[in-house]
PDB file of N, CA and C in Angstrom:
ATOM      1  N   UNK Y 131       7.858  59.986  -8.341  1.00  0.00           N
ATOM      2  CA  UNK Y 131       7.231  60.031  -7.059  1.00  0.00           C
ATOM      3  C   UNK Y 131       5.833  59.625  -7.749  1.00  0.00           C
ATOM      4  N   UNK Y 132       5.112  59.061  -6.180  1.00  0.00           N
ATOM      5  CA  UNK Y 132       3.964  58.702  -6.489  1.00  0.00           C
ATOM      6  C   UNK Y 132       3.037  59.371  -5.554  1.00  0.00           C
ATOM      7  N   UNK Y 133       1.913  59.745  -5.707  1.00  0.00           N
ATOM      8  CA  UNK Y 133       0.974  60.654  -4.919  1.00  0.00           C
ATOM      9  C   UNK Y 133      -0.455  59.464  -5.109  1.00  0.00           C
ATOM     10  N   UNK Y 134      -0.837  59.159  -3.612  1.00  0.00           N
ATOM     11  CA  UNK Y 134      -2.177  58.439  -3.611  1.00  0.00           C
ATOM     12  C   UNK Y 134      -2.721  59.500  -3.148  1.00  0.00           C
ATOM     13  N   UNK Y 135      -3.928  59.570  -3.638  1.00  0.00           N
ATOM     14  CA  UNK Y 135      -5.387  60.739  -3.047  1.00  0.00           C
ATOM     15  C   UNK Y 135      -5.633  60.080  -3.137  1.00  0.00           C
ATOM     16  N   UNK Y 136      -6.539  60.249  -1.733  1.00  0.00           N
ATOM     17  CA  UNK Y 136      -8.179  59.557  -1.336  1.00  0.00           C
ATOM     18  C   UNK Y 136      -8.686  60.552  -0.734  1.00  0.00           C
ATOM     19  N   UNK Y 137     -10.014  60.704  -1.182  1.00  0.00           N
ATOM     20  CA  UNK Y 137     -11.466  61.523  -0.830  1.00  0.00           C
ATOM     21  C   UNK Y 137     -11.037  63.132  -1.299  1.00  0.00           C
ATOM     22  N   UNK Y 138      -9.635  63.486  -2.051  1.00  0.00           N
ATOM     23  CA  UNK Y 138      -9.643  64.545  -2.498  1.00  0.00           C
ATOM     24  C   UNK Y 138      -8.269  65.086  -1.592  1.00  0.00           C
ATOM     25  N   UNK Y 139      -7.712  64.544  -0.868  1.00  0.00           N
ATOM     26  CA  UNK Y 139      -6.385  64.664  -0.293  1.00  0.00           C
ATOM     27  C   UNK Y 139      -5.707  63.606  -0.291  1.00  0.00           C
ATOM     28  N   UNK Y 140      -4.089  64.292   0.021  1.00  0.00           N
ATOM     29  CA  UNK Y 140      -2.860  63.215  -0.325  1.00  0.00           C
ATOM     30  C   UNK Y 140      -2.807  62.849   0.708  1.00  0.00           C
ATOM     31  N   UNK Y 141      -3.117  61.277   0.179  1.00  0.00           N
ATOM     32  CA  UNK Y 141      -2.785  59.863   1.576  1.00  0.00           C
ATOM     33  C   UNK Y 141      -1.568  59.701   1.639  1.00  0.00           C
ATOM     34  N   UNK Y 142      -0.585  59.556   0.617  1.00  0.00           N
ATOM     35  CA  UNK Y 142       0.795  59.389   1.210  1.00  0.00           C
ATOM     36  C   UNK Y 142       1.552  59.673  -0.321  1.00  0.00           C
ATOM     37  N   UNK Y 143       2.728  59.853  -0.117  1.00  0.00           N
ATOM     38  CA  UNK Y 143       3.096  60.343  -1.169  1.00  0.00           C
ATOM     39  C   UNK Y 143       4.818  59.907  -0.936  1.00  0.00           C
ATOM     40  N   UNK Y 144       5.692  59.483  -2.374  1.00  0.00           N
ATOM     41  CA  UNK Y 144       7.128  59.369  -1.987  1.00  0.00           C
ATOM     42  C   UNK Y 144       7.145  58.217  -3.086  1.00  0.00           C
ATOM     43  N   UNK Y 145       8.540  57.733  -3.049  1.00  0.00           N
ATOM     44  CA  UNK Y 145       8.804  57.148  -4.413  1.00  0.00           C
ATOM     45  C   UNK Y 145       8.281  55.720  -4.372  1.00  0.00           C
ATOM     46  N   UNK Y 146       8.008  54.872  -5.080  1.00  0.00           N
ATOM     47  CA  UNK Y 146       7.804  53.262  -5.193  1.00  0.00           C
ATOM     48  C   UNK Y 146       7.957  52.789  -4.121  1.00  0.00           C
ATOM     49  N   UNK Y 147       9.336  52.920  -3.630  1.00  0.00           N
ATOM     50  CA  UNK Y 147      10.588  52.070  -2.699  1.00  0.00           C
ATOM     51  C   UNK Y 147      10.066  52.876  -1.247  1.00  0.00           C
ATOM     52  N   UNK Y 148      10.054  53.943  -1.518  1.00  0.00           N
ATOM     53  CA  UNK Y 148       9.289  54.760  -0.224  1.00  0.00           C
ATOM     54  C   UNK Y 148       7.925  54.073   0.118  1.00  0.00           C
ATOM     55  N   UNK Y 149       6.997  53.778  -0.736  1.00  0.00           N
ATOM     56  CA  UNK Y 149       5.467  53.537  -0.205  1.00  0.00           C
ATOM     57  C   UNK Y 149       5.333  51.947   0.149  1.00  0.00           C
ATOM     58  N   UNK Y 150       6.824  50.861  -0.177  1.00  0.00           N
ATOM     59  CA  UNK Y 150       6.267  49.804  -0.210  1.00  0.00           C
ATOM     60  C   UNK Y 150       6.223  49.455   1.286  1.00  0.00           C
ATOM     61  N   UNK Y 151       6.748  50.241   2.250  1.00  0.00           N
ATOM     62  CA  UNK Y 151       5.922  49.905   3.766  1.00  0.00           C
ATOM     63  C   UNK Y 151       5.183  49.715   4.489  1.00  0.00           C
ATOM     64  N   UNK Y 152       3.977  50.031   3.233  1.00  0.00           N
ATOM     65  CA  UNK Y 152       3.099  50.391   3.896  1.00  0.00           C
ATOM     66  C   UNK Y 152       2.095  49.147   3.773  1.00  0.00           C
ATOM     67  N   UNK Y 153       2.768  47.884   2.985  1.00  0.00           N
ATOM     68  CA  UNK Y 153       1.992  46.327   2.390  1.00  0.00           C
ATOM     69  C   UNK Y 153       2.523  45.429   2.851  1.00  0.00           C
ATOM     70  N   UNK Y 154       2.576  44.681   1.981  1.00  0.00           N
ATOM     71  CA  UNK Y 154       3.072  43.482   2.746  1.00  0.00           C
ATOM     72  C   UNK Y 154       4.101  42.688   1.641  1.00  0.00           C
ATOM     73  N   UNK Y 155       4.886  41.981   1.819  1.00  0.00           N
ATOM     74  CA  UNK Y 155       5.682  41.132   0.869  1.00  0.00           C
ATOM     75  C   UNK Y 155       5.272  39.634   0.645  1.00  0.00           C
ATOM     76  N   UNK Y 156       5.139  39.573  -0.643  1.00  0.00           N
ATOM     77  CA  UNK Y 156       4.700  38.263  -0.843  1.00  0.00           C
ATOM     78  C   UNK Y 156       6.092  37.048  -0.779  1.00  0.00           C
ATOM     79  N   UNK Y 157       5.849  35.894  -0.168  1.00  0.00           N
ATOM     80  CA  UNK Y 157       6.976  35.001  -0.075  1.00  0.00           C
ATOM     81  C   UNK Y 157       6.485  33.567  -0.488  1.00  0.00           C
ATOM     82  N   UNK Y 158       7.390  32.928  -1.395  1.00  0.00           N
ATOM     83  CA  UNK Y 158       7.627  31.106  -1.507  1.00  0.00           C
ATOM     84  C   UNK Y 158       8.235  30.620  -1.142  1.00  0.00           C
ATOM     85  N   UNK Y 159       8.258  29.593  -0.522  1.00  0.00           N
ATOM     86  CA  UNK Y 159       9.929  28.991  -0.487  1.00  0.00           C
ATOM     87  C   UNK Y 159       9.578  27.545  -0.265  1.00  0.00           C
ATOM     88  N   UNK Y 160      10.468  26.983  -0.381  1.00  0.00           N
ATOM     89  CA  UNK Y 160      10.656  25.305  -0.697  1.00  0.00           C
ATOM     90  C   UNK Y 160      11.843  25.317   0.524  1.00  0.00           C
ATOM     91  N   UNK Y 161      11.174  24.629   1.550  1.00  0.00           N
ATOM     92  CA  UNK Y 161      12.388  24.294   2.977  1.00  0.00           C
ATOM     93  C   UNK Y 161      13.123  22.726   2.740  1.00  0.00           C
ATOM     94  N   UNK Y 162      13.787  22.385   3.078  1.00  0.00           N
ATOM     95  CA  UNK Y 162      14.521  21.160   3.690  1.00  0.00           C
ATOM     96  C   UNK Y 162      13.568  20.793   4.708  1.00  0.00           C
ATOM     97  N   UNK Y 163      12.806  21.277   5.153  1.00  0.00           N
ATOM     98  CA  UNK Y 163      11.941  20.379   6.678  1.00  0.00           C
ATOM     99  C   UNK Y 163      10.919  21.104   6.577  1.00  0.00           C
ATOM    100  N   UNK Y 164       9.183  20.807   6.847  1.00  0.00           N
ATOM    101  CA  UNK Y 164       8.780  21.124   7.021  1.00  0.00           C
ATOM    102  C   UNK Y 164       8.785  22.537   7.917  1.00  0.00           C
ATOM    103  N   UNK Y 165       8.375  23.566   7.939  1.00  0.00           N
ATOM    104  CA  UNK Y 165       8.016  24.711   8.575  1.00  0.00           C
ATOM    105  C   UNK Y 165       7.693  24.449   9.869  1.00  0.00           C
ATOM    106  N   UNK Y 166       7.873  25.087  10.931  1.00  0.00           N
ATOM    107  CA  UNK Y 166       6.773  25.192  12.128  1.00  0.00           C
ATOM    108  C   UNK Y 166       7.072  26.694  12.791  1.00  0.00           C
ATOM    109  N   UNK Y 167       6.170  27.229  13.274  1.00  0.00           N
ATOM    110  CA  UNK Y 167       6.097  28.446  13.664  1.00  0.00           C
ATOM    111  C   UNK Y 167       5.619  29.310  12.942  1.00  0.00           C
ATOM    112  N   UNK Y 168       5.639  29.160  11.880  1.00  0.00           N
ATOM    113  CA  UNK Y 168       5.497  30.784  10.544  1.00  0.00           C
ATOM    114  C   UNK Y 168       3.968  31.158  11.334  1.00  0.00           C
ATOM    115  N   UNK Y 169       3.079  30.216  11.406  1.00  0.00           N
ATOM    116  CA  UNK Y 169       1.755  30.831  11.737  1.00  0.00           C
ATOM    117  C   UNK Y 169       1.551  31.639  12.766  1.00  0.00           C
ATOM    118  N   UNK Y 170       2.432  31.313  13.638  1.00  0.00           N
ATOM    119  CA  UNK Y 170       2.289  32.213  14.779  1.00  0.00           C
ATOM    120  C   UNK Y 170       3.108  33.503  15.042  1.00  0.00           C
ATOM    121  N   UNK Y 171       3.746  33.668  13.778  1.00  0.00           N
ATOM    122  CA  UNK Y 171       4.310  35.051  13.625  1.00  0.00           C
ATOM    123  C   UNK Y 171       3.561  36.228  13.296  1.00  0.00           C
ATOM    124  N   UNK Y 172       3.970  37.382  14.174  1.00  0.00           N
ATOM    125  CA  UNK Y 172       3.028  38.321  13.711  1.00  0.00           C
ATOM    126  C   UNK Y 172       3.361  39.012  12.457  1.00  0.00           C
ATOM    127  N   UNK Y 173       2.402  39.539  11.627  1.00  0.00           N
ATOM    128  CA  UNK Y 173       2.802  39.616  10.173  1.00  0.00           C
ATOM    129  C   UNK Y 173       2.226  39.285   9.700  1.00  0.00           C
ATOM    130  N   UNK Y 174       2.249  38.116  10.167  1.00  0.00           N
ATOM    131  CA  UNK Y 174       1.993  36.518   8.545  1.00  0.00           C
ATOM    132  C   UNK Y 174       0.685  36.759   8.137  1.00  0.00           C
ATOM    133  N   UNK Y 175       0.351  36.658   7.009  1.00  0.00           N
ATOM    134  CA  UNK Y 175      -0.921  36.263   6.371  1.00  0.00           C
ATOM    135  C   UNK Y 175      -1.142  35.342   5.284  1.00  0.00           C
ATOM    136  N   UNK Y 176      -2.501  34.809   5.103  1.00  0.00           N
ATOM    137  CA  UNK Y 176      -2.450  34.162   4.251  1.00  0.00           C
ATOM    138  C   UNK Y 176      -1.343  32.966   3.652  1.00  0.00           C
ATOM    139  N   UNK Y 177      -1.641  32.350   4.595  1.00  0.00           N
ATOM    140  CA  UNK Y 177       0.139  31.298   4.934  1.00  0.00           C
ATOM    141  C   UNK Y 177      -0.593  29.863   4.224  1.00  0.00           C
ATOM    142  N   UNK Y 178      -0.323  29.490   3.455  1.00  0.00           N
ATOM    143  CA  UNK Y 178      -0.573  27.935   3.119  1.00  0.00           C
ATOM    144  C   UNK Y 178       0.816  27.435   3.039  1.00  0.00           C
ATOM    145  N   UNK Y 179       0.542  26.115   3.696  1.00  0.00           N
ATOM    146  CA  UNK Y 179       2.048  24.837   3.801  1.00  0.00           C
ATOM    147  C   UNK Y 179       0.785  23.992   3.216  1.00  0.00           C
ATOM    148  N   UNK Y 180       2.481  23.006   2.066  1.00  0.00           N
ATOM    149  CA  UNK Y 180       2.138  22.318   1.288  1.00  0.00           C
ATOM    150  C   UNK Y 180       3.254  21.223   1.595  1.00  0.00           C
ATOM    151  N   UNK Y 181       3.533  20.945   2.181  1.00  0.00           N
ATOM    152  CA  UNK Y 181       4.685  19.744   2.819  1.00  0.00           C
ATOM    153  C   UNK Y 181       5.813  20.351   3.093  1.00  0.00           C
ATOM    154  N   UNK Y 182       6.829  20.665   2.151  1.00  0.00           N
ATOM    155  CA  UNK Y 182       7.777  21.870   2.409  1.00  0.00           C
ATOM    156  C   UNK Y 182       7.983  23.105   1.671  1.00  0.00           C
ATOM    157  N   UNK Y 183       6.875  22.938   0.654  1.00  0.00           N
ATOM    158  CA  UNK Y 183       6.731  24.213   0.007  1.00  0.00           C
ATOM    159  C   UNK Y 183       5.633  25.252   1.069  1.00  0.00           C
ATOM    160  N   UNK Y 184       5.960  26.605   1.091  1.00  0.00           N
ATOM    161  CA  UNK Y 184       4.919  27.616   2.081  1.00  0.00           C
ATOM    162  C   UNK Y 184       4.741  28.751   0.804  1.00  0.00           C
ATOM    163  N   UNK Y 185       3.811  29.765   0.951  1.00  0.00           N
ATOM    164  CA  UNK Y 185       3.450  30.806   0.686  1.00  0.00           C
ATOM    165  C   UNK Y 185       2.665  31.736   1.543  1.00  0.00           C
ATOM    166  N   UNK Y 186       3.105  32.728   1.832  1.00  0.00           N
ATOM    167  CA  UNK Y 186       2.693  33.867   2.647  1.00  0.00           C
ATOM    168  C   UNK Y 186       2.789  35.231   2.403  1.00  0.00           C
ATOM    169  N   UNK Y 187       1.885  35.762   2.713  1.00  0.00           N
ATOM    170  CA  UNK Y 187       2.166  37.217   3.108  1.00  0.00           C
ATOM    171  C   UNK Y 187       2.428  37.957   4.366  1.00  0.00           C
ATOM    172  N   UNK Y 188       3.751  39.095   3.987  1.00  0.00           N
ATOM    173  CA  UNK Y 188       4.027  39.318   5.581  1.00  0.00           C
ATOM    174  C   UNK Y 188       4.063  40.760   5.473  1.00  0.00           C
ATOM    175  N   UNK Y 189       3.869  41.456   6.823  1.00  0.00           N
ATOM    176  CA  UNK Y 189       4.063  42.823   6.393  1.00  0.00           C
ATOM    177  C   UNK Y 189       5.761  43.572   6.488  1.00  0.00           C
ATOM    178  N   UNK Y 190       5.722  44.151   5.926  1.00  0.00           N
ATOM    179  CA  UNK Y 190       6.957  44.544   5.757  1.00  0.00           C
ATOM    180  C   UNK Y 190       7.906  44.871   7.018  1.00  0.00           C
ATOM    181  N   UNK Y 191       7.090  45.081   7.994  1.00  0.00           N
ATOM    182  CA  UNK Y 191       8.232  45.234   9.136  1.00  0.00           C
ATOM    183  C   UNK Y 191       8.352  43.712   9.963  1.00  0.00           C
ATOM    184  N   UNK Y 192       7.771  42.830   9.984  1.00  0.00           N
ATOM    185  CA  UNK Y 192       7.770  41.641  10.300  1.00  0.00           C
ATOM    186  C   UNK Y 192       8.389  40.341   9.313  1.00  0.00           C
ATOM    187  N   UNK Y 193       9.308  41.319   8.439  1.00  0.00           N
ATOM    188  CA  UNK Y 193      10.017  40.309   6.908  1.00  0.00           C
ATOM    189  C   UNK Y 193      11.263  39.652   7.565  1.00  0.00           C
ATOM    190  N   UNK Y 194      11.806  40.171   8.581  1.00  0.00           N
ATOM    191  CA  UNK Y 194      13.300  39.650   8.993  1.00  0.00           C
ATOM    192  C   UNK Y 194      12.981  38.220   9.787  1.00  0.00           C
ATOM    193  N   UNK Y 195      11.908  38.560  10.788  1.00  0.00           N
ATOM    194  CA  UNK Y 195      11.765  37.576  11.944  1.00  0.00           C
ATOM    195  C   UNK Y 195      11.022  36.342  10.841  1.00  0.00           C
ATOM    196  N   UNK Y 196      10.372  36.802   9.818  1.00  0.00           N
ATOM    197  CA  UNK Y 196       9.655  35.323   8.762  1.00  0.00           C
ATOM    198  C   UNK Y 196      10.416  34.597   8.472  1.00  0.00           C
ATOM    199  N   UNK Y 197      11.389  35.639   7.797  1.00  0.00           N
ATOM    200  CA  UNK Y 197      12.968  34.695   6.705  1.00  0.00           C
ATOM    201  C   UNK Y 197      13.370  33.731   8.268  1.00  0.00           C
ATOM    202  N   UNK Y 198      14.211  34.847   9.240  1.00  0.00           N
ATOM    203  CA  UNK Y 198      14.640  33.949  10.021  1.00  0.00           C
ATOM    204  C   UNK Y 198      14.378  32.470  10.528  1.00  0.00           C
ATOM    205  N   UNK Y 199      12.727  32.781  10.509  1.00  0.00           N
ATOM    206  CA  UNK Y 199      12.300  31.248  10.811  1.00  0.00           C
ATOM    207  C   UNK Y 199      12.384  30.497   9.558  1.00  0.00           C
ATOM    208  N   UNK Y 200      12.056  30.809   8.370  1.00  0.00           N
ATOM    209  CA  UNK Y 200      12.379  29.675   7.321  1.00  0.00           C
ATOM    210  C   UNK Y 200      14.118  29.342   6.924  1.00  0.00           C
ATOM    211  N   UNK Y 201      14.619  30.163   7.511  1.00  0.00           N
ATOM    212  CA  UNK Y 201      16.014  29.606   7.615  1.00  0.00           C
ATOM    213  C   UNK Y 201      16.333  28.580   8.495  1.00  0.00           C
ATOM    214  N   UNK Y 202      15.667  28.799   9.853  1.00  0.00           N
ATOM    215  CA  UNK Y 202      15.678  27.427  10.541  1.00  0.00           C
ATOM    216  C   UNK Y 202      15.092  25.971  10.116  1.00  0.00           C
ATOM    217  N   UNK Y 203      13.869  26.099   9.115  1.00  0.00           N
ATOM    218  CA  UNK Y 203      13.895  24.940   8.404  1.00  0.00           C
ATOM    219  C   UNK Y 203      14.605  25.006   6.790  1.00  0.00           C
ATOM    220  N   UNK Y 204      15.801  25.252   6.893  1.00  0.00           N
ATOM    221  CA  UNK Y 204      16.339  25.108   5.451  1.00  0.00           C
ATOM    222  C   UNK Y 204      15.937  25.495   4.194  1.00  0.00           C
ATOM    223  N   UNK Y 205      16.477  26.539   4.152  1.00  0.00           N
ATOM    224  CA  UNK Y 205      15.483  27.298   2.900  1.00  0.00           C
ATOM    225  C   UNK Y 205      16.570  26.099   1.207  1.00  0.00           C
ATOM    226  N   UNK Y 206      15.513  25.652   0.564  1.00  0.00           N
ATOM    227  CA  UNK Y 206      16.178  25.056  -0.739  1.00  0.00           C
ATOM    228  C   UNK Y 206      15.804  26.456  -1.940  1.00  0.00           C
ATOM    229  N   UNK Y 207      14.983  27.398  -1.656  1.00  0.00           N
ATOM    230  CA  UNK Y 207      14.430  28.157  -2.804  1.00  0.00           C
ATOM    231  C   UNK Y 207      13.822  28.886  -2.143  1.00  0.00           C
ATOM    232  N   UNK Y 208      13.825  30.400  -2.471  1.00  0.00           N
ATOM    233  CA  UNK Y 208      12.990  31.681  -2.331  1.00  0.00           C
ATOM    234  C   UNK Y 208      12.745  32.290  -3.076  1.00  0.00           C
ATOM    235  N   UNK Y 209      11.845  32.404  -3.278  1.00  0.00           N
ATOM    236  CA  UNK Y 209      11.008  33.845  -4.003  1.00  0.00           C
ATOM    237  C   UNK Y 209      10.445  35.095  -3.124  1.00  0.00           C
ATOM    238  N   UNK Y 210      11.044  36.034  -3.201  1.00  0.00           N
ATOM    239  CA  UNK Y 210      10.266  37.259  -2.483  1.00  0.00           C
ATOM    240  C   UNK Y 210       9.738  38.299  -3.371  1.00  0.00           C
ATOM    241  N   UNK Y 211       8.705  38.691  -3.110  1.00  0.00           N
ATOM    242  CA  UNK Y 211       7.944  39.738  -4.263  1.00  0.00           C
ATOM    243  C   UNK Y 211       7.244  40.719  -3.507  1.00  0.00           C
ATOM    244  N   UNK Y 212       8.351  42.120  -3.697  1.00  0.00           N
ATOM    245  CA  UNK Y 212       7.422  43.351  -2.962  1.00  0.00           C
ATOM    246  C   UNK Y 212       6.361  43.554  -3.553  1.00  0.00           C
ATOM    247  N   UNK Y 213       5.704  44.467  -2.874  1.00  0.00           N
ATOM    248  CA  UNK Y 213       4.235  44.731  -3.496  1.00  0.00           C
ATOM    249  C   UNK Y 213       4.211  45.769  -4.769  1.00  0.00           C
ATOM    250  N   UNK Y 214       3.407  45.264  -5.484  1.00  0.00           N
ATOM    251  CA  UNK Y 214       3.352  46.504  -6.498  1.00  0.00           C
ATOM    252  C   UNK Y 214       2.496  47.359  -6.355  1.00  0.00           C
ATOM    253  N   UNK Y 215       2.535  48.792  -7.337  1.00  0.00           N
ATOM    254  CA  UNK Y 215       1.995  49.544  -7.227  1.00  0.00           C
ATOM    255  C   UNK Y 215       0.464  49.498  -7.252  1.00  0.00           C
ATOM    256  N   UNK Y 216       0.051  48.719  -7.809  1.00  0.00           N
ATOM    257  CA  UNK Y 216      -1.272  48.438  -7.332  1.00  0.00           C
ATOM    258  C   UNK Y 216      -1.624  47.932  -6.069  1.00  0.00           C
ATOM    259  N   UNK Y 217      -0.860  47.095  -6.038  1.00  0.00           N
ATOM    260  CA  UNK Y 217      -1.339  46.693  -4.339  1.00  0.00           C
ATOM    261  C   UNK Y 217      -1.325  47.821  -3.316  1.00  0.00           C
ATOM    262  N   UNK Y 218      -0.216  48.613  -3.428  1.00  0.00           N
ATOM    263  CA  UNK Y 218      -0.021  50.189  -2.767  1.00  0.00           C
ATOM    264  C   UNK Y 218      -1.613  50.757  -2.836  1.00  0.00           C
ATOM    265  N   UNK Y 219      -1.590  51.019  -3.992  1.00  0.00           N
ATOM    266  CA  UNK Y 219      -2.813  51.669  -4.118  1.00  0.00           C
ATOM    267  C   UNK Y 219      -4.536  51.491  -3.451  1.00  0.00           C
ATOM    268  N   UNK Y 220      -4.473  49.734  -3.938  1.00  0.00           N
ATOM    269  CA  UNK Y 220      -5.833  49.121  -3.249  1.00  0.00           C
ATOM    270  C   UNK Y 220      -5.604  49.368  -1.948  1.00  0.00           C
ATOM    271  N   UNK Y 221      -4.683  48.970  -1.267  1.00  0.00           N
ATOM    272  CA  UNK Y 221      -4.740  49.159   0.379  1.00  0.00           C
ATOM    273  C   UNK Y 221      -5.169  51.106   0.602  1.00  0.00           C
ATOM    274  N   UNK Y 222      -5.083  51.981  -0.071  1.00  0.00           N
ATOM    275  CA  UNK Y 222      -5.913  52.365   0.577  1.00  0.00           C
ATOM    276  C   UNK Y 222      -7.451  53.269   0.019  1.00  0.00           C
ATOM    277  N   UNK Y 223      -7.738  52.237  -0.708  1.00  0.00           N
ATOM    278  CA  UNK Y 223      -8.703  52.228  -1.584  1.00  0.00           C
ATOM    279  C   UNK Y 223      -9.773  50.683  -0.528  1.00  0.00           C
ATOM    280  N   UNK Y 224      -9.419  50.183   0.375  1.00  0.00           N
ATOM    281  CA  UNK Y 224      -9.914  48.894   0.108  1.00  0.00           C
ATOM    282  C   UNK Y 224     -11.331  48.883   0.993  1.00  0.00           C
ATOM    283  N   UNK Y 225     -11.107  49.743   2.125  1.00  0.00           N
ATOM    284  CA  UNK Y 225     -12.243  50.214   2.798  1.00  0.00           C
ATOM    285  C   UNK Y 225     -13.356  50.564   2.127  1.00  0.00           C
ATOM    286  N   UNK Y 226     -12.883  51.721   1.077  1.00  0.00           N
ATOM    287  CA  UNK Y 226     -13.927  52.315   0.381  1.00  0.00           C
ATOM    288  C   UNK Y 226     -14.623  51.186  -0.420  1.00  0.00           C
ATOM    289  N   UNK Y 227     -13.728  50.221  -1.124  1.00  0.00           N
ATOM    290  CA  UNK Y 227     -14.106  48.929  -1.663  1.00  0.00           C
ATOM    291  C   UNK Y 227     -15.113  48.122  -1.443  1.00  0.00           C
ATOM    292  N   UNK Y 228     -14.488  47.281  -0.223  1.00  0.00           N
ATOM    293  CA  UNK Y 228     -15.440  46.705   0.684  1.00  0.00           C
ATOM    294  C   UNK Y 228     -17.124  47.195   1.146  1.00  0.00           C
ATOM    295  N   UNK Y 229     -16.764  48.643   1.470  1.00  0.00           N
ATOM    296  CA  UNK Y 229     -18.111  49.432   2.185  1.00  0.00           C
ATOM    297  C   UNK Y 229     -19.066  49.484   1.077  1.00  0.00           C
ATOM    298  N   UNK Y 230     -18.618  49.431  -0.092  1.00  0.00           N
ATOM    299  CA  UNK Y 230     -19.410  49.591  -1.519  1.00  0.00           C
ATOM    300  C   UNK Y 230     -19.942  48.274  -1.653  1.00  0.00           C
ATOM    301  N   UNK Y 231     -19.736  46.966  -1.129  1.00  0.00           N
ATOM    302  CA  UNK Y 231     -20.239  45.750  -1.630  1.00  0.00           C
ATOM    303  C   UNK Y 231     -19.023  45.121  -2.424  1.00  0.00           C
ATOM    304  N   UNK Y 232     -18.302  45.496  -2.997  1.00  0.00           N
ATOM    305  CA  UNK Y 232     -16.738  45.280  -3.992  1.00  0.00           C
ATOM    306  C   UNK Y 232     -16.085  44.289  -2.963  1.00  0.00           C
ATOM    307  N   UNK Y 233     -15.387  43.270  -3.816  1.00  0.00           N
ATOM    308  CA  UNK Y 233     -14.504  42.685  -3.191  1.00  0.00           C
ATOM    309  C   UNK Y 233     -13.011  43.297  -3.813  1.00  0.00           C
ATOM    310  N   UNK Y 234     -12.426  43.623  -2.946  1.00  0.00           N
ATOM    311  CA  UNK Y 234     -11.088  44.049  -3.417  1.00  0.00           C
ATOM    312  C   UNK Y 234     -10.100  43.046  -3.743  1.00  0.00           C
ATOM    313  N   UNK Y 235      -8.991  43.570  -4.753  1.00  0.00           N
ATOM    314  CA  UNK Y 235      -8.194  42.249  -5.480  1.00  0.00           C
ATOM    315  C   UNK Y 235      -6.958  42.299  -4.128  1.00  0.00           C
TER     316      UNK Y 235
END
């Protein structure tokens, strides 16, 4: 079990899999045709398109829609990476870090 404490209080608690819904999944894909419409999907962030290759992060709640859009373009290869423990932790402290003038990873 993991417990994230923020400002002296429990912010979240659960297993790593339980807490992964709190952040984004990273997607790298090579497609048969250039992707269309991915940028307009809700929950898609940091989209990079280079010809038939795409990279982006997607909120867990919108992962299914993003994968359906990729499938329409013909997936040749796909790498999906769930958020790490560090990414889950930083999600809870990002506001504090940016308020202090630091850049969160």
